[in-house]
Amino acid sequence: GIQTCPIVNNSGELQNNVLDALAQAAEAKGHSVNRFQHADCVGFDISIIWNGLYNWEVAYRKENPQQRFLFAELGWCPQKPCFQLDPLGVNAFASWAREQINTKLYVPIVTKLDKIDLLVVLQDDADTQIYTPWLSPMFRNMAEWLCWLAETLPEYHLRIRAHPNHPMSAQAQQIVQNTRNMRLDDSPNMAEAIDESIAMLSINSSSGIEGLQKGLPIIAFGRSVFSSVVNAGYYVFIQKEPREYTRNA
């Protein structure tokens, strides 16, 4: 059984490109494939679903404890045409994502010449990476996070980069406009935004991988696929004093 994602506001096409390709590959291997949009069909040998964290999917999984699942998601760096299939979940839930990776490289945050900005990467408020508490233990939306940052880091330059496909909420926009040390990032792409920054602040955005690839330190406020890489970043969400830890970082 392979899910078909509904197309809503131009969302779903990338997901279906992956799922359709998986269906074609399975049929080419001689498997019988059924497609479904929601949990309207059960009894598959394996059910392949997108993400697995949406409310209906969580209910579907609980109601069918014997069902074997594979969880599909877009890849990283580059996001397309890459994808991942995993038996346990997506992002930090993936089977390999909690295996500790030790590195000898440690990149401290150092102000270099005129580069003094901290790059704050926003996500979609409705993203499962944000409303799933284990992935985002500290914040439920971007406005809440921006307000916390404004109170915690008033003396730093915070350059706010909005999600390319999901506009900021009115509340988040107002916080940026009314906060003296915040401004919107107008870089044409993420690569240039990274190059103009001394560190990236992210909850668990996959863009953090692009930052790490370029040697940019990350201050992370949630769990992601890079959380298990020792010394890859500063993990705020596990600290007893998150404000003090963030300032020290």
CSV table of C-alpha atoms in Angstrom, one decimal:
chain,number,residue,atom,x,y,z
A,1,GLY,CA,0.0,0.0,0.0
A,2,ILE,CA,1.5,3.3,-1.1
A,3,GLN,CA,-0.1,6.7,-0.1
A,4,THR,CA,-1.1,9.3,-2.6
A,5,CYS,CA,-0.8,12.8,-1.1
A,6,PRO,CA,-3.7,15.3,-1.8
A,7,ILE,CA,-2.7,18.4,-3.8
A,8,VAL,CA,-3.5,21.4,-1.6
A,9,ASN,CA,-2.3,24.9,-2.5
A,10,ASN,CA,0.4,23.5,-4.8
A,11,SER,CA,1.6,21.3,-2.0
A,12,GLY,CA,1.9,17.5,-2.5
A,13,GLU,CA,3.4,17.4,-6.0
A,14,LEU,CA,7.0,16.8,-4.8
A,15,GLN,CA,5.8,14.1,-2.4
A,16,ASN,CA,3.8,12.3,-5.1
A,17,ASN,CA,6.8,12.4,-7.4
A,18,VAL,CA,8.6,10.2,-4.9
A,19,LEU,CA,5.6,8.0,-4.0
A,20,ASP,CA,4.7,7.5,-7.7
A,21,ALA,CA,8.3,6.4,-8.4
A,22,LEU,CA,8.2,4.0,-5.5
A,23,ALA,CA,5.0,2.5,-6.8
A,24,GLN,CA,6.5,2.0,-10.3
A,25,ALA,CA,9.6,0.5,-8.8
A,26,ALA,CA,7.5,-1.9,-6.7
A,27,GLU,CA,5.4,-3.0,-9.6
A,28,ALA,CA,8.5,-3.5,-11.7
A,29,LYS,CA,9.7,-5.9,-9.0
A,30,GLY,CA,6.5,-7.9,-9.3
A,31,HIS,CA,4.7,-6.6,-6.2
A,32,SER,CA,1.0,-5.8,-6.1
A,33,VAL,CA,0.5,-2.1,-5.4
A,34,ASN,CA,-2.5,-0.4,-4.0
A,35,ARG,CA,-2.7,3.4,-3.6
A,36,PHE,CA,-4.6,5.2,-0.9
A,37,GLN,CA,-5.0,8.8,0.2
A,38,HIS,CA,-5.9,8.3,3.9
A,39,ALA,CA,-6.2,5.2,6.0
A,40,ASP,CA,-9.0,3.9,3.9
A,41,CYS,CA,-7.4,0.6,3.2
A,42,VAL,CA,-5.6,-1.8,5.5
A,43,GLY,CA,-4.0,-5.3,5.4
A,44,PHE,CA,-1.0,-4.5,3.3
A,45,ASP,CA,2.2,-6.4,3.7
A,46,ILE,CA,3.9,-3.0,3.9
A,47,SER,CA,2.3,0.4,4.0
A,48,ILE,CA,4.4,3.3,2.7
A,49,ILE,CA,3.3,6.7,4.0
A,50,TRP,CA,4.6,10.2,3.7
A,51,ASN,CA,6.0,11.6,6.9
A,52,GLY,CA,4.0,9.6,9.4
A,53,LEU,CA,3.5,12.4,11.9
A,54,TYR,CA,0.3,14.0,10.6
A,55,ASN,CA,-2.7,13.4,13.0
A,56,TRP,CA,-4.5,11.0,10.7
A,57,GLU,CA,-1.3,9.0,10.2
A,58,VAL,CA,-0.7,8.8,13.9
A,59,ALA,CA,-4.2,7.5,14.4
A,60,TYR,CA,-3.8,5.0,11.5
A,61,ARG,CA,-0.6,3.6,13.0
A,62,LYS,CA,-2.2,3.2,16.5
A,63,GLU,CA,-5.3,1.5,15.1
A,64,ASN,CA,-3.1,-1.0,13.1
A,65,PRO,CA,-0.3,-2.0,15.4
A,66,GLN,CA,0.6,-5.1,13.4
A,67,GLN,CA,1.0,-3.1,10.1
A,68,ARG,CA,4.6,-2.8,8.8
A,69,PHE,CA,5.4,0.7,7.7
A,70,LEU,CA,8.0,2.6,5.7
A,71,PHE,CA,8.2,6.3,6.1
A,72,ALA,CA,9.1,8.5,3.1
A,73,GLU,CA,10.4,12.0,3.2
A,74,LEU,CA,12.4,14.4,0.9
A,75,GLY,CA,16.1,14.2,1.2
A,76,TRP,CA,18.6,16.9,2.1
A,77,CYS,CA,21.4,18.8,0.4
A,78,PRO,CA,20.0,18.8,-2.2
A,79,GLN,CA,16.4,18.2,-1.2
A,80,LYS,CA,15.4,17.0,-4.6
A,81,PRO,CA,15.7,14.6,-6.4
A,82,CYS,CA,16.8,12.8,-3.1
A,83,PHE,CA,14.4,11.0,-0.8
A,84,GLN,CA,14.6,8.7,2.2
A,85,LEU,CA,12.7,5.6,3.2
A,86,ASP,CA,13.1,4.5,6.8
A,87,PRO,CA,11.3,1.8,9.0
A,88,LEU,CA,11.1,4.0,12.1
A,89,GLY,CA,10.3,7.5,11.0
A,90,VAL,CA,11.4,10.8,9.5
A,91,ASN,CA,14.0,13.4,10.4
A,92,ALA,CA,15.3,12.8,14.0
A,93,PHE,CA,12.9,9.8,14.3
A,94,ALA,CA,14.8,7.9,11.5
A,95,SER,CA,16.5,4.7,12.6
A,96,TRP,CA,20.0,6.0,12.0
A,97,ALA,CA,19.5,9.6,13.2
A,98,ARG,CA,20.2,8.9,16.9
A,99,GLU,CA,23.5,7.0,16.3
A,100,GLN,CA,26.1,9.2,17.8
A,101,ILE,CA,28.6,10.4,15.2
A,102,ASN,CA,31.9,11.6,16.7
A,103,THR,CA,33.9,14.3,14.9
A,104,LYS,CA,37.2,15.9,15.5
A,105,LEU,CA,36.2,19.1,13.9
A,106,TYR,CA,34.9,21.8,16.1
A,107,VAL,CA,33.9,25.1,14.7
A,108,PRO,CA,33.6,27.9,17.3
A,109,ILE,CA,31.5,31.0,16.6
A,110,VAL,CA,33.9,33.7,15.8
A,111,THR,CA,33.1,37.2,14.5
A,112,LYS,CA,35.0,37.6,11.2
A,113,LEU,CA,35.7,41.1,9.9
A,114,ASP,CA,32.3,42.6,9.0
A,115,LYS,CA,30.3,39.4,9.4
A,116,ILE,CA,28.4,39.8,12.7
A,117,ASP,CA,25.0,38.5,11.9
A,118,LEU,CA,23.3,35.4,13.3
A,119,LEU,CA,21.1,33.8,10.7
A,120,VAL,CA,17.7,32.8,12.1
A,121,VAL,CA,16.0,30.3,9.8
A,122,LEU,CA,12.2,30.2,10.1
A,123,GLN,CA,10.0,27.2,9.4
A,124,ASP,CA,6.3,26.6,8.7
A,125,ASP,CA,4.2,26.9,11.8
A,126,ALA,CA,2.1,23.9,10.5
A,127,ASP,CA,5.2,21.7,9.9
A,128,THR,CA,5.1,18.5,11.8
A,129,GLN,CA,8.7,19.3,12.8
A,130,ILE,CA,7.3,22.2,14.8
A,131,TYR,CA,4.1,20.9,16.3
A,132,THR,CA,5.6,17.5,17.3
A,133,PRO,CA,6.9,18.1,20.8
A,134,TRP,CA,9.8,15.7,20.8
A,135,LEU,CA,11.2,17.4,17.6
A,136,SER,CA,10.5,20.9,18.9
A,137,PRO,CA,10.4,20.8,22.7
A,138,MET,CA,10.6,24.5,23.2
A,139,PHE,CA,8.4,26.3,20.7
A,140,ARG,CA,5.1,25.8,19.0
A,141,ASN,CA,5.4,28.5,16.4
A,142,MET,CA,7.8,31.0,14.9
A,143,ALA,CA,6.4,34.1,16.7
A,144,GLU,CA,7.0,32.4,20.0
A,145,TRP,CA,10.6,31.6,19.1
A,146,LEU,CA,11.3,35.1,17.7
A,147,CYS,CA,9.9,36.7,20.9
A,148,TRP,CA,12.2,34.4,23.0
A,149,LEU,CA,15.2,35.3,20.8
A,150,ALA,CA,14.5,39.1,21.1
A,151,GLU,CA,14.5,38.8,24.9
A,152,THR,CA,17.5,36.5,25.0
A,153,LEU,CA,19.9,38.1,22.5
A,154,PRO,CA,19.1,41.8,22.5
A,155,GLU,CA,22.7,42.8,21.8
A,156,TYR,CA,23.2,40.7,18.7
A,157,HIS,CA,22.3,41.2,15.0
A,158,LEU,CA,19.6,38.7,14.1
A,159,ARG,CA,18.9,38.3,10.4
A,160,ILE,CA,15.6,36.5,9.9
A,161,ARG,CA,15.1,34.3,6.9
A,162,ALA,CA,11.5,33.4,6.1
A,163,HIS,CA,10.5,30.0,4.8
A,164,PRO,CA,10.6,30.1,1.0
A,165,ASN,CA,7.1,28.5,0.6
A,166,HIS,CA,5.3,29.6,3.8
A,167,PRO,CA,5.0,33.3,4.5
A,168,MET,CA,5.6,34.5,8.1
A,169,SER,CA,2.5,35.0,10.3
A,170,ALA,CA,1.4,38.5,10.9
A,171,GLN,CA,2.5,38.1,14.5
A,172,ALA,CA,6.0,37.0,13.5
A,173,GLN,CA,6.3,39.9,11.0
A,174,GLN,CA,5.3,42.4,13.7
A,175,ILE,CA,7.9,41.0,16.1
A,176,VAL,CA,10.6,41.5,13.5
A,177,GLN,CA,9.5,45.0,12.6
A,178,ASN,CA,9.3,46.1,16.2
A,179,THR,CA,12.6,44.5,17.4
A,180,ARG,CA,15.6,46.8,17.1
A,181,ASN,CA,18.2,44.2,16.4
A,182,MET,CA,16.1,42.1,13.9
A,183,ARG,CA,15.9,42.5,10.2
A,184,LEU,CA,14.6,40.3,7.3
A,185,ASP,CA,17.2,38.5,5.3
A,186,ASP,CA,17.1,39.5,1.6
A,187,SER,CA,19.8,37.1,0.3
A,188,PRO,CA,18.9,35.6,-3.0
A,189,ASN,CA,19.5,32.1,-1.8
A,190,MET,CA,20.5,30.1,1.3
A,191,ALA,CA,24.1,29.8,0.3
A,192,GLU,CA,24.6,33.5,0.3
A,193,ALA,CA,22.7,33.9,3.5
A,194,ILE,CA,25.1,31.4,5.1
A,195,ASP,CA,28.2,33.1,3.7
A,196,GLU,CA,27.1,36.4,5.3
A,197,SER,CA,26.6,34.9,8.8
A,198,ILE,CA,28.8,33.8,11.7
A,199,ALA,CA,26.2,31.1,12.9
A,200,MET,CA,22.8,29.7,12.1
A,201,LEU,CA,19.9,29.5,14.6
A,202,SER,CA,17.4,26.8,13.7
A,203,ILE,CA,14.8,24.7,15.5
A,204,ASN,CA,15.4,21.7,13.3
A,205,SER,CA,15.3,23.0,9.7
A,206,SER,CA,17.0,20.7,7.1
A,207,SER,CA,18.8,23.8,5.9
A,208,GLY,CA,21.0,23.3,8.9
A,209,ILE,CA,22.7,20.6,6.9
A,210,GLU,CA,23.7,23.1,4.3
A,211,GLY,CA,25.1,25.3,7.0
A,212,LEU,CA,27.2,22.4,8.5
A,213,GLN,CA,28.4,21.5,5.0
A,214,LYS,CA,29.9,25.0,4.8
A,215,GLY,CA,31.4,24.9,8.3
A,216,LEU,CA,28.8,27.2,9.9
A,217,PRO,CA,28.1,26.5,13.5
A,218,ILE,CA,24.4,25.8,14.4
A,219,ILE,CA,22.5,26.8,17.6
A,220,ALA,CA,19.7,24.3,17.5
A,221,PHE,CA,16.4,24.5,19.5
A,222,GLY,CA,15.0,21.1,18.4
A,223,ARG,CA,16.0,17.7,17.2
A,224,SER,CA,17.0,17.0,13.6
A,225,VAL,CA,19.0,14.6,11.6
A,226,PHE,CA,22.1,16.5,12.6
A,227,SER,CA,21.4,16.3,16.4
A,228,SER,CA,23.6,13.2,16.9
A,229,VAL,CA,26.7,14.7,15.3
A,230,VAL,CA,29.0,15.6,18.2
A,231,ASN,CA,30.3,19.1,18.1
A,232,ALA,CA,28.2,20.0,15.0
A,233,GLY,CA,26.2,22.6,17.0
A,234,TYR,CA,25.0,24.0,20.2
A,235,TYR,CA,21.9,22.1,21.4
A,236,VAL,CA,19.7,24.5,23.4
A,237,PHE,CA,16.7,22.2,23.9
A,238,ILE,CA,18.5,19.8,26.3
A,239,GLN,CA,19.9,22.5,28.6
A,240,LYS,CA,18.6,23.3,32.1
A,241,GLU,CA,19.2,27.0,31.6
A,242,PRO,CA,18.4,27.6,27.9
A,243,ARG,CA,18.7,31.4,27.9
A,244,GLU,CA,22.1,31.4,29.7
A,245,TYR,CA,23.3,28.6,27.5
A,246,THR,CA,22.3,30.4,24.3
A,247,ARG,CA,24.1,33.6,25.5
A,248,ASN,CA,27.2,31.7,26.3
A,249,ALA,CA,27.2,29.9,23.0
